[in-house]
Short mmCIF file of C-alpha atoms in Angstrom, two decimals:
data_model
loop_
_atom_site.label_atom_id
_atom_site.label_comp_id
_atom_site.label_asym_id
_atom_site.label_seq_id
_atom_site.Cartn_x
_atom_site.Cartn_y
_atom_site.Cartn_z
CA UNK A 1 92.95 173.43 172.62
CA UNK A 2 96.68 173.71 172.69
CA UNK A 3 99.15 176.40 172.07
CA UNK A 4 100.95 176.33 168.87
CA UNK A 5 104.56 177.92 168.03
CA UNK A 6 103.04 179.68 165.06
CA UNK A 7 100.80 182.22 167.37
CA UNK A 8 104.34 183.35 168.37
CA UNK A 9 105.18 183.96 165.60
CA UNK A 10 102.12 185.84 164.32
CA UNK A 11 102.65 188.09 167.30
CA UNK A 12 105.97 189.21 166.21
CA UNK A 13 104.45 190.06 162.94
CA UNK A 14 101.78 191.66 164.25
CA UNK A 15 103.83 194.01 166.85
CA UNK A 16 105.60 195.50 163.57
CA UNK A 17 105.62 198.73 163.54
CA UNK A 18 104.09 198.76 159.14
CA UNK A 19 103.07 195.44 158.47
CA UNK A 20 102.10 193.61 155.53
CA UNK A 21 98.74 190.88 155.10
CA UNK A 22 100.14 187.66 155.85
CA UNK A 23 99.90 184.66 154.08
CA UNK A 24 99.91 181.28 156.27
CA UNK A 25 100.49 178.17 154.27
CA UNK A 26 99.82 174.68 155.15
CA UNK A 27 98.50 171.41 154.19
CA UNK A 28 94.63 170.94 155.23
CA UNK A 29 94.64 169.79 158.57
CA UNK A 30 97.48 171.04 159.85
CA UNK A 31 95.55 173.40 162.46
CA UNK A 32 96.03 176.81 160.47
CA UNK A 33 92.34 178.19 161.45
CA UNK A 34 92.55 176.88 164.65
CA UNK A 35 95.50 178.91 165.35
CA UNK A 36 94.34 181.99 163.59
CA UNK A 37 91.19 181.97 165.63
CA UNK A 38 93.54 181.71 169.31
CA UNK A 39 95.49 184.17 168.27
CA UNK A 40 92.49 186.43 167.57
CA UNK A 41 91.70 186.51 170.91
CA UNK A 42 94.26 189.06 171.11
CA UNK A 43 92.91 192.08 169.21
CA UNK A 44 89.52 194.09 170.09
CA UNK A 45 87.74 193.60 166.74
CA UNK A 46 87.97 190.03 164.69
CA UNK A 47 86.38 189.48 161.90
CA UNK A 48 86.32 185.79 160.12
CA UNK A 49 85.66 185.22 156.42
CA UNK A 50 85.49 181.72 154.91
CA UNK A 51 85.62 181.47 151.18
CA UNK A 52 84.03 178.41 150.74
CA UNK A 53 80.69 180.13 152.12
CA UNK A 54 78.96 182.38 148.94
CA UNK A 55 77.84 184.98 151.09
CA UNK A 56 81.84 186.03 152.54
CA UNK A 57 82.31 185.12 148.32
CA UNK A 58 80.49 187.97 147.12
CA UNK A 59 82.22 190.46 149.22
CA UNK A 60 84.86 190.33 147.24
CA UNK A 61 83.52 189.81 144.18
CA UNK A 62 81.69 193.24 144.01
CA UNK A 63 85.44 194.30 143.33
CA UNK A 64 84.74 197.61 145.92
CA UNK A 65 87.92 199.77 146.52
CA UNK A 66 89.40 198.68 149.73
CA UNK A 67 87.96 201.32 151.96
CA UNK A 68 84.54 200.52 150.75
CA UNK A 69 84.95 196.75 150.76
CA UNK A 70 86.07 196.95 154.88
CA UNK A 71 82.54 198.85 155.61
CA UNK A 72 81.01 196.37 153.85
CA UNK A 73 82.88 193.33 155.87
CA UNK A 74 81.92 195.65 158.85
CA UNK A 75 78.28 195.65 157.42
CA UNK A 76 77.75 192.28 156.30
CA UNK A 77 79.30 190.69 160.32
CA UNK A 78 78.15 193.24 162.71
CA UNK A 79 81.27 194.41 164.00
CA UNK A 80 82.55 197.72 164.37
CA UNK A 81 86.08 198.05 162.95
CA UNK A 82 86.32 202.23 163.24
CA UNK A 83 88.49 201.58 166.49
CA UNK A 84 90.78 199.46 168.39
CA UNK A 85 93.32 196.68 167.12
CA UNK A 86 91.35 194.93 164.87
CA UNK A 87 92.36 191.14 162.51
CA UNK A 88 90.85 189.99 159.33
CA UNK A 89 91.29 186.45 158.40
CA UNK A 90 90.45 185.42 154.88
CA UNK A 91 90.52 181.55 155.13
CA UNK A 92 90.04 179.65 151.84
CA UNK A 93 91.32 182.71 149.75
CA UNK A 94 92.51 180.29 147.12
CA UNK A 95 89.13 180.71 146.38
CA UNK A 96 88.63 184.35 145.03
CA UNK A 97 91.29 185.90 142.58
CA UNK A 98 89.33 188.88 143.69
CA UNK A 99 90.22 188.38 147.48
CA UNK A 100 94.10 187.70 146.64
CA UNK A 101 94.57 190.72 144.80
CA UNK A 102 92.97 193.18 147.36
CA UNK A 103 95.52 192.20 149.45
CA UNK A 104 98.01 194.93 147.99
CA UNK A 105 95.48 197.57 148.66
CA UNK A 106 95.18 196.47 152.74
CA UNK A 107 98.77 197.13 152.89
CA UNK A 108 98.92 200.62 150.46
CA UNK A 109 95.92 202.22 152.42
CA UNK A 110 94.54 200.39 155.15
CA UNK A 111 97.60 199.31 157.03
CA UNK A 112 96.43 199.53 160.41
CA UNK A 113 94.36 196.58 159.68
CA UNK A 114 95.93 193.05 160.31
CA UNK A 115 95.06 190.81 157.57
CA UNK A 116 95.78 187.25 157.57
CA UNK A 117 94.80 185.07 154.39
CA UNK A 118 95.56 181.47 154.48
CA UNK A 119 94.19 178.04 152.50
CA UNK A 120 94.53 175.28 151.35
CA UNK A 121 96.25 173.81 147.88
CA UNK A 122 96.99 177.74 147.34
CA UNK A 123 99.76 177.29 144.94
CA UNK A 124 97.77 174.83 142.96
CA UNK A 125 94.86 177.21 142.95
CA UNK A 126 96.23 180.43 142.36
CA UNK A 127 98.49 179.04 139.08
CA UNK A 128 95.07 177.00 137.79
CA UNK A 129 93.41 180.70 137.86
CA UNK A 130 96.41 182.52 136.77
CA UNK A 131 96.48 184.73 140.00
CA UNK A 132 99.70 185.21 141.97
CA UNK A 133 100.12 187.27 145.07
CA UNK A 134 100.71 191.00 145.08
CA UNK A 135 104.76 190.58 145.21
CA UNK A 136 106.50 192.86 147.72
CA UNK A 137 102.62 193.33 149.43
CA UNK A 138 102.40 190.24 151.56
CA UNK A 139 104.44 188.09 153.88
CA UNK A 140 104.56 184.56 154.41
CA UNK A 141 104.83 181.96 157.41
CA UNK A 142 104.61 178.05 156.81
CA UNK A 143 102.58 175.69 159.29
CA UNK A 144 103.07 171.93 159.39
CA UNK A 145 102.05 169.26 161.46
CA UNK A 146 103.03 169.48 165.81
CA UNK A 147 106.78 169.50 166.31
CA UNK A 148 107.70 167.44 169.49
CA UNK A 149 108.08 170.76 171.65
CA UNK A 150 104.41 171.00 170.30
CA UNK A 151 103.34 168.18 171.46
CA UNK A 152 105.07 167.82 174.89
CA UNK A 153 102.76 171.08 175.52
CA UNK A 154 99.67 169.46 174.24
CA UNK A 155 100.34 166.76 176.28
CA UNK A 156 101.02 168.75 179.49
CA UNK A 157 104.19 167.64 179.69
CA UNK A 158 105.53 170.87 181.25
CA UNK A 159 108.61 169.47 182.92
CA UNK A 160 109.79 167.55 179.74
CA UNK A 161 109.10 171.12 178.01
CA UNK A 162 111.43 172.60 180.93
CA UNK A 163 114.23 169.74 179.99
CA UNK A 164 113.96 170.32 176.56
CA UNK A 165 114.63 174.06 176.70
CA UNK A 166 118.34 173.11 179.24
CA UNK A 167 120.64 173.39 176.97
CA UNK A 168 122.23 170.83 177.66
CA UNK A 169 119.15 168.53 178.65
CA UNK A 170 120.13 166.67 181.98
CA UNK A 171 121.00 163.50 182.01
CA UNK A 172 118.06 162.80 184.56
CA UNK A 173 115.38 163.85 181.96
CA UNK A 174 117.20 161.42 179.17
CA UNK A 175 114.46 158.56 179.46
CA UNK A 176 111.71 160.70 180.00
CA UNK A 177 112.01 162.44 176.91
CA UNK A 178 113.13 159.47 175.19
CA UNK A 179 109.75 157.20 175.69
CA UNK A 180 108.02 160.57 174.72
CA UNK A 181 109.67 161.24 171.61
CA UNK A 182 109.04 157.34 171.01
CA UNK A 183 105.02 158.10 171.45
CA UNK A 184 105.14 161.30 169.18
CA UNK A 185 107.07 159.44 166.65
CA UNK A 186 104.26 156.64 166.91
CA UNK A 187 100.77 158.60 166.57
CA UNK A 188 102.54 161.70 164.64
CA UNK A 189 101.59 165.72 164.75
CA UNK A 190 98.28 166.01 163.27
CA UNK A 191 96.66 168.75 165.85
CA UNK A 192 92.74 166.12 165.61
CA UNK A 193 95.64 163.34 166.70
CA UNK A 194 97.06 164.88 169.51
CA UNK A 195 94.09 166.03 170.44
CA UNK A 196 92.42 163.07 170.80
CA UNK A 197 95.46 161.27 172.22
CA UNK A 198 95.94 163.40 174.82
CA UNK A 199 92.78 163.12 176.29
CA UNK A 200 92.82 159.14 176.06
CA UNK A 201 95.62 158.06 175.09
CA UNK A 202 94.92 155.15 173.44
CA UNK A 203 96.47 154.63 170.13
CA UNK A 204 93.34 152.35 169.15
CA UNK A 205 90.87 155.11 168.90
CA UNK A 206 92.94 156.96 166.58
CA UNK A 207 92.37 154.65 163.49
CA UNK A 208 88.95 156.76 162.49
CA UNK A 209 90.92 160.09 162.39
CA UNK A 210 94.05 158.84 160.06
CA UNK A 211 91.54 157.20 157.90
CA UNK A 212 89.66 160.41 157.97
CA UNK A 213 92.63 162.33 156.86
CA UNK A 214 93.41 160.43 154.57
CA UNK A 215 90.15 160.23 152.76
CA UNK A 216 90.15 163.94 152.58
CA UNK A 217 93.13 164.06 151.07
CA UNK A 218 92.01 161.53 148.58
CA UNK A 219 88.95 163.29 148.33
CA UNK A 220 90.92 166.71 147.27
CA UNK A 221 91.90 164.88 144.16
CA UNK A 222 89.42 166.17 141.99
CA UNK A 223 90.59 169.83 143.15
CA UNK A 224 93.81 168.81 141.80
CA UNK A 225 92.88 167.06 139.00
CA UNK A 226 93.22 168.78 135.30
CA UNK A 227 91.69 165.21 133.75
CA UNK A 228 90.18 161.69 135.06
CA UNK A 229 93.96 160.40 134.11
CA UNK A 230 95.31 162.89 136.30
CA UNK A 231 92.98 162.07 138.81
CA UNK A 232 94.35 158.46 138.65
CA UNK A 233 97.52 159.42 139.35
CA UNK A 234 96.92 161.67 142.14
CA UNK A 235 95.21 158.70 143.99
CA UNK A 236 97.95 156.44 142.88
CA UNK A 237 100.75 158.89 144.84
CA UNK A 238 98.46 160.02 147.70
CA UNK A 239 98.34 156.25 148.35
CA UNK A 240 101.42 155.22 147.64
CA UNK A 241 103.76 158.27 149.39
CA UNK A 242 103.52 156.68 152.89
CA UNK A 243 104.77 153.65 151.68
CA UNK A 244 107.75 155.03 149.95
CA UNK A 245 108.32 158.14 152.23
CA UNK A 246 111.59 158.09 153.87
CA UNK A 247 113.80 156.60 151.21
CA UNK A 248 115.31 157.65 147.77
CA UNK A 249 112.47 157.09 145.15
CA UNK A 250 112.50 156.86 140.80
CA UNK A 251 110.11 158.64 139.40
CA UNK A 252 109.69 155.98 136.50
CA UNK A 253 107.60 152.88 138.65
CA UNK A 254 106.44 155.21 141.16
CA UNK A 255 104.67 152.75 144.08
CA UNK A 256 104.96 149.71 141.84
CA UNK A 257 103.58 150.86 138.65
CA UNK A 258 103.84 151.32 135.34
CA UNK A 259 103.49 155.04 135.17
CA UNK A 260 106.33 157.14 133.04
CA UNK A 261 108.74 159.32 134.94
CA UNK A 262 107.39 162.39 133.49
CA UNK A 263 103.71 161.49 134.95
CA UNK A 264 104.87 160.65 138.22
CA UNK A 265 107.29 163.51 138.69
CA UNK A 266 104.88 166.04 137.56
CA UNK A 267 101.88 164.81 140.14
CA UNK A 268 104.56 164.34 143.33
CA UNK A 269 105.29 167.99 142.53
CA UNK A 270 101.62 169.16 142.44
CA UNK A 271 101.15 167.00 145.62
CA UNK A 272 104.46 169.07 146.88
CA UNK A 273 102.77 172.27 146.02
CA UNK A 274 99.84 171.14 148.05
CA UNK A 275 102.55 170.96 150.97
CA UNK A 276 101.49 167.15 151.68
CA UNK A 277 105.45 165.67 150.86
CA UNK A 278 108.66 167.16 149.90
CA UNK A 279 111.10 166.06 147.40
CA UNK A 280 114.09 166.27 149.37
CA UNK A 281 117.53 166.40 146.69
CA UNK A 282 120.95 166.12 147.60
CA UNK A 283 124.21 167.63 147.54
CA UNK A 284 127.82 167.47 146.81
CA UNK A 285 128.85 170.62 147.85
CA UNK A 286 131.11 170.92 151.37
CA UNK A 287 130.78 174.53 151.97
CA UNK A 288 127.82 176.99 151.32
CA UNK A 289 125.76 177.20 149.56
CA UNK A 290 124.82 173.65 149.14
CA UNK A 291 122.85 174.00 145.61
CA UNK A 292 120.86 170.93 145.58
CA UNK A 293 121.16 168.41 142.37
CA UNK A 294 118.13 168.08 140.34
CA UNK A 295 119.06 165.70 138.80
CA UNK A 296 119.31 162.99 141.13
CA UNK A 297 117.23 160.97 143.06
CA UNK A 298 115.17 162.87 145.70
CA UNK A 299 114.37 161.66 149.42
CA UNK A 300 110.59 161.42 149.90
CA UNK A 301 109.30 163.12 152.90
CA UNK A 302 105.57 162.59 153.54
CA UNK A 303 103.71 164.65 155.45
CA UNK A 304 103.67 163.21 158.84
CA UNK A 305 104.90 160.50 160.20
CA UNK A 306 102.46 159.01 162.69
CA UNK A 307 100.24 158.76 159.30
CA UNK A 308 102.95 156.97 157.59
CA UNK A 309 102.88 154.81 160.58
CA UNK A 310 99.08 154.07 160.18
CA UNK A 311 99.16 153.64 156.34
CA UNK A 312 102.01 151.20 156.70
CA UNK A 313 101.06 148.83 159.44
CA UNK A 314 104.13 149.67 161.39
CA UNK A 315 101.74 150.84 164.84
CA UNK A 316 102.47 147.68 166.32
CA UNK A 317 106.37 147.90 165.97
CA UNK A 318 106.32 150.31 168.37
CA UNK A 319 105.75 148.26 170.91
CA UNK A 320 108.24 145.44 170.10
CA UNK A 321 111.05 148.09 169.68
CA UNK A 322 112.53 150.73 171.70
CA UNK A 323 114.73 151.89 169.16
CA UNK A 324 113.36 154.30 166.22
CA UNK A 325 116.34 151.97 163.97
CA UNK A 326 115.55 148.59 165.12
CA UNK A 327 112.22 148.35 162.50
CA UNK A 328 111.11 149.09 159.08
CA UNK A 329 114.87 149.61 157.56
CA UNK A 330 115.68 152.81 160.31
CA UNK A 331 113.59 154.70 157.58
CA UNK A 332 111.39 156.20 160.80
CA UNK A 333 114.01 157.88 162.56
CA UNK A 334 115.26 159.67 159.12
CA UNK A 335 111.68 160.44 158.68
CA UNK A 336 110.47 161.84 162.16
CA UNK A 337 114.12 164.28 162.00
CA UNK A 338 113.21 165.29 158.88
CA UNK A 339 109.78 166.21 160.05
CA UNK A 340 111.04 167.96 163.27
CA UNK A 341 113.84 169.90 161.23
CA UNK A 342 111.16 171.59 158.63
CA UNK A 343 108.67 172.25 161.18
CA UNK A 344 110.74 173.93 163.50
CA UNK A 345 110.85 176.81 160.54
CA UNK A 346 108.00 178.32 160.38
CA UNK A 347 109.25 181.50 158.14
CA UNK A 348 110.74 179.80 154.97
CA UNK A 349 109.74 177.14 152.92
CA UNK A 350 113.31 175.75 152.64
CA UNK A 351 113.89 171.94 152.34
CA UNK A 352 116.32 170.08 153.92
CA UNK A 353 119.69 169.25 151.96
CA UNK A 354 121.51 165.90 152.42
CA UNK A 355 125.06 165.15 150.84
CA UNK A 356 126.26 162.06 148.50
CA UNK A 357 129.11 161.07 147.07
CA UNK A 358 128.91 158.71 144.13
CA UNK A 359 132.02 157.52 142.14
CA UNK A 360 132.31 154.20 140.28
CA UNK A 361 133.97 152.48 143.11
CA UNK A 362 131.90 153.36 146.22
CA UNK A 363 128.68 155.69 147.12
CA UNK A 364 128.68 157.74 150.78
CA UNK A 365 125.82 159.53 151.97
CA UNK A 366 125.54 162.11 154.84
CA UNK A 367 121.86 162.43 156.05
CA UNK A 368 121.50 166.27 156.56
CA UNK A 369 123.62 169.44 156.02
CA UNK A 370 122.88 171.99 159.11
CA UNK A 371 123.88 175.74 158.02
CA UNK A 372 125.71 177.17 160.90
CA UNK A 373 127.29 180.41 160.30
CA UNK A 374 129.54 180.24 156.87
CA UNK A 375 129.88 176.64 157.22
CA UNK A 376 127.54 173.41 156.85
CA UNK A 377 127.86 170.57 159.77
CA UNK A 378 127.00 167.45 158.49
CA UNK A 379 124.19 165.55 160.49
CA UNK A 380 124.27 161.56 160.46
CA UNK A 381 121.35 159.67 162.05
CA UNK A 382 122.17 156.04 162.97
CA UNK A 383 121.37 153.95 165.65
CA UNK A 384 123.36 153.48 168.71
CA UNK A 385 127.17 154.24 169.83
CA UNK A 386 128.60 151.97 167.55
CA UNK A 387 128.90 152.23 163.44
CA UNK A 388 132.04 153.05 161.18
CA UNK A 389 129.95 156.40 160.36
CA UNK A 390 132.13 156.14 157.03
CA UNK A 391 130.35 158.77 155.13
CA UNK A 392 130.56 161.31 157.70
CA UNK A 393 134.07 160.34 157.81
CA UNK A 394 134.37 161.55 153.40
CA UNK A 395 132.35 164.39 154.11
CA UNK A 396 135.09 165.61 157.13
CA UNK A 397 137.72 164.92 154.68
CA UNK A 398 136.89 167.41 152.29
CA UNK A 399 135.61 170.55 154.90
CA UNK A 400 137.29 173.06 156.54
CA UNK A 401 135.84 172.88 159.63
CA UNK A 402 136.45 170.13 162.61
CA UNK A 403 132.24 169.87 163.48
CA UNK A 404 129.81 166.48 163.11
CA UNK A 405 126.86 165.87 164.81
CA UNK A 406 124.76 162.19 165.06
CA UNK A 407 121.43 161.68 166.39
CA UNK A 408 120.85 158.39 167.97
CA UNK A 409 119.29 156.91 170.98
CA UNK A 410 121.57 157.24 173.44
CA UNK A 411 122.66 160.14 175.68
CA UNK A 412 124.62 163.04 174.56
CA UNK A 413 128.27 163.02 174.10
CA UNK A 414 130.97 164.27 172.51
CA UNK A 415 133.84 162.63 170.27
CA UNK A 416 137.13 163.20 169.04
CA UNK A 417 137.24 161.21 165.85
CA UNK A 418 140.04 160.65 163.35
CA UNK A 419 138.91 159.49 160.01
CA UNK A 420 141.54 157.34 157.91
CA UNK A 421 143.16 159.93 156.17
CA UNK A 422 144.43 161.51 159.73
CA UNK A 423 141.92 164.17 160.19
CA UNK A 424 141.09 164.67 163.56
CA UNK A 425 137.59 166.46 164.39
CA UNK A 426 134.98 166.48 167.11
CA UNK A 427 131.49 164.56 166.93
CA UNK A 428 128.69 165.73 168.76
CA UNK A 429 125.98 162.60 169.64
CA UNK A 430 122.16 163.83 170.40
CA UNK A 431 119.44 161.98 171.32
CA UNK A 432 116.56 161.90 168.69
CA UNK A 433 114.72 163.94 170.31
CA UNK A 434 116.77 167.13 169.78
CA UNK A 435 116.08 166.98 166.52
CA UNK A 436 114.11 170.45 166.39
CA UNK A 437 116.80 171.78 168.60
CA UNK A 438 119.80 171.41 165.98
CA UNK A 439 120.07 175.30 166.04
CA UNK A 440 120.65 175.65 169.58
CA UNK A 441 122.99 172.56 169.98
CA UNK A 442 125.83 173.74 167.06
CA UNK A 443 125.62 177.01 168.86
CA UNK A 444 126.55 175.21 172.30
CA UNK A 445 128.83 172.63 170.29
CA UNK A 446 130.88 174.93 168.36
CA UNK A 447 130.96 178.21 170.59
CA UNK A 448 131.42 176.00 174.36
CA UNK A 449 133.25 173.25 172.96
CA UNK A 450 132.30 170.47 175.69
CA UNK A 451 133.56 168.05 176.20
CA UNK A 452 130.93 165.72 178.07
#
């Protein structure tokens, strides 16, 4: 098994000096227990309960005050927990209202015990049950599928992962990492995937584990489901999302139906709460904050792209192109930046914000807004050197700064640029495959000011 950035991240939570139980969300599949269990490794005592199994159930529903309820974990697994730096994971706590609110008491009298809940669907489940998490008691982290840092360590790819972390990468490694970021793009970040890849590589014998995935998600309907209707239209979206992922969708016609707006919007946003696809809405605002519009059309973002891939036909593409915009509308390369931007943040849920401007006369759209400081540097993503980059032009216009950055396929580079209305400011090009890195790259950009 593979590293994953998360157990990083659990560490610094778990080195605090009064922590809370943690809460790790994710889709199902996404590698959550996998990590939880590496990371154990790392304390003297570990205990695992699964909520799915009737026996770790009943713990909990006893209802036992907290001190009671740990010698009966102790009891009921055979492991000593009077000593030494001990974990609890609680996997599948969606499943016991009376597991969720003990939580509060771990962290009010037992806080030298490191708790870490996690599940699946747990927004869905914990508002069906009426049950919300003991606010101010817990913490939260966010997993998603491998970032391409992720992968290039799954893959053993240590001097790529050496490139990567040169700020700037070399010119030398450009290809390298290029062709790489072309395969992760291709098969995706599902840890069974990678896995599996990585040990054959052979994009062929990956067609059992999308399908696979994507039957369990199907198969999670009725877990969803309030009705048979509902469960209609859960199938319908779970289905139809990879198609549409990666563009601006209506809510009314979802997938080339006849389902109402209010049906559609309400099931994408269960499916959102399930963490499988965001609704990504834009902005008009230049400065911070950028408060998203609600009103208007949102930006699908399916879970992962290599499944998109699969449930779209597009595998084959890959190997006619060797540019992420030369196929399927350049809808891939928004898609797999979009993906590497949300899970390279592991401690927020917060969604990506992209920037329109619609009059009467003409429409401009900017593709991403990175917050940098006090200001917000618009991202393009379009293919090669060339392209009027018009909106980015309207978007420089109205800011008060002089900073742009476009991902592309090409090298990295830096611009001056005058737009038509005389402003002069500087344009930072990136290869795709810094994508994850946008961070570290306006740091460079604005504090350095290269000029490469």
């Amino acid at each position: 098994m593979f590293q994953r950035t998360i157990i990083a991240e659990l560490r610094l939570w778990a080195n605090q000096k009064k922590h809370k139980p943690l809460i790790l969300c994710g889709a199902r599949q996404v590698g959550k227990t996998v990590a939880v269990n590496m990371f154990a490794e790392e304390f003297d005592r570990y205990i695992y309960l699964d909520l799915q199994k009737e026996d770790d159930l009943n713990i909990f529903r006893q209802q036992l005050p907290v001190r009671q309820l740990i010698q009966m974990i102790a009891l009921k697994k055979g492991v000593d927990l009077s000593s030494g730096k001990r974990l609890i994971f609680i996997d599948e706590i969606q499943n016991s209202p009376e597991a969720t609110g003990m939580l509060r008491y771990f962290y009010e009298e037992l806080p030298e015990t490191h708790v870490i809940a996690a599940g699946s669907l747990l927004e869905i489940m914990m508002e069906r049950k009426r049950v919300s998490f003991p606010v101010g008691r817990v913490e939260y982290r966010y997993m998603y599928p491998l970032t391409f840092r992720e992968f290039l360590n799954a893959m053993d790819k240590q001097a790529a992962l050496n490139y990567l972390n040169t700020v700037p990468v070399p010119q030398l490694a450009h290809e390298t990492l290029l062709g790489l970021f072309h395969t992760f793009t291709l098969i995706g970040g599902m840890p069974e995937v990678v896995q599996k890849y990585s040990e054959i590589q052979n994009v062929l014998t990956l067609k059992p584990i999308y399908e696979g995935l994507i039957t369990t998600y199907l198969n999670d309907v009725a877990r969803y489901a309030r009705s048979v209707t509902t469960a209609g239209l859960l199938r319908h979206a779970i289905e139809s999302a990879p198609l549409e992922a990666g563009k601006r969708i209506k809510f009314q016609g979802f997938g080339n139906s006849d389902y109402r707006s209010r049906e559609m919007s309400e099931v994408l946003k269960t499916l959102e709460r399930a963490m499988l696809l965001k609704l990504l809405y834009p902005t008009t605002s230049v400065q911070i904050p950028a408060l998203p519009n609600l009103k208007k059309s949102p930006r699908l973002q399916f879970l992962d792209t290599g499944l998109l891939n699969y449930r779209a036909g597009l595998q084959v593409s890959f190997f006619e192109h060797d540019n992420l915009h030369s196929f399927y509308r350049g809808k891939i390369a928004k898609h797999i930046v979009y993906q590497e931007i949300i899970a390279s943040d592991c401690l927020t849920d917060r969604k990506p914000v992209f920037w329109t401007r619609e009059t009467k006369q003409s429409n401009a759209e900017v593709d991403y807004l990175l917050p940098y400081r006090d200001i917000l540097i618009p991202v393009e993503i379009k293919a090669g050197k060339s392209g009027a980059l018009r909106s980015l032009h309207q978007f420089m216009d109205r800011a008060e700064h002089p900073w742009a950055i476009r991902l592309y396929s090409d090298e990295i580079s830096v611009d001056r640029v005058k737009t038509s209305k005389g402003k002069f400011f500087h344009l930072l090009n990136l290869p795709y495959y810094l994508a994850g890195e946008l961070n570290a790259y306006a740091e460079w950009f604005v504090n350095e000011k290269p000029s490469i």
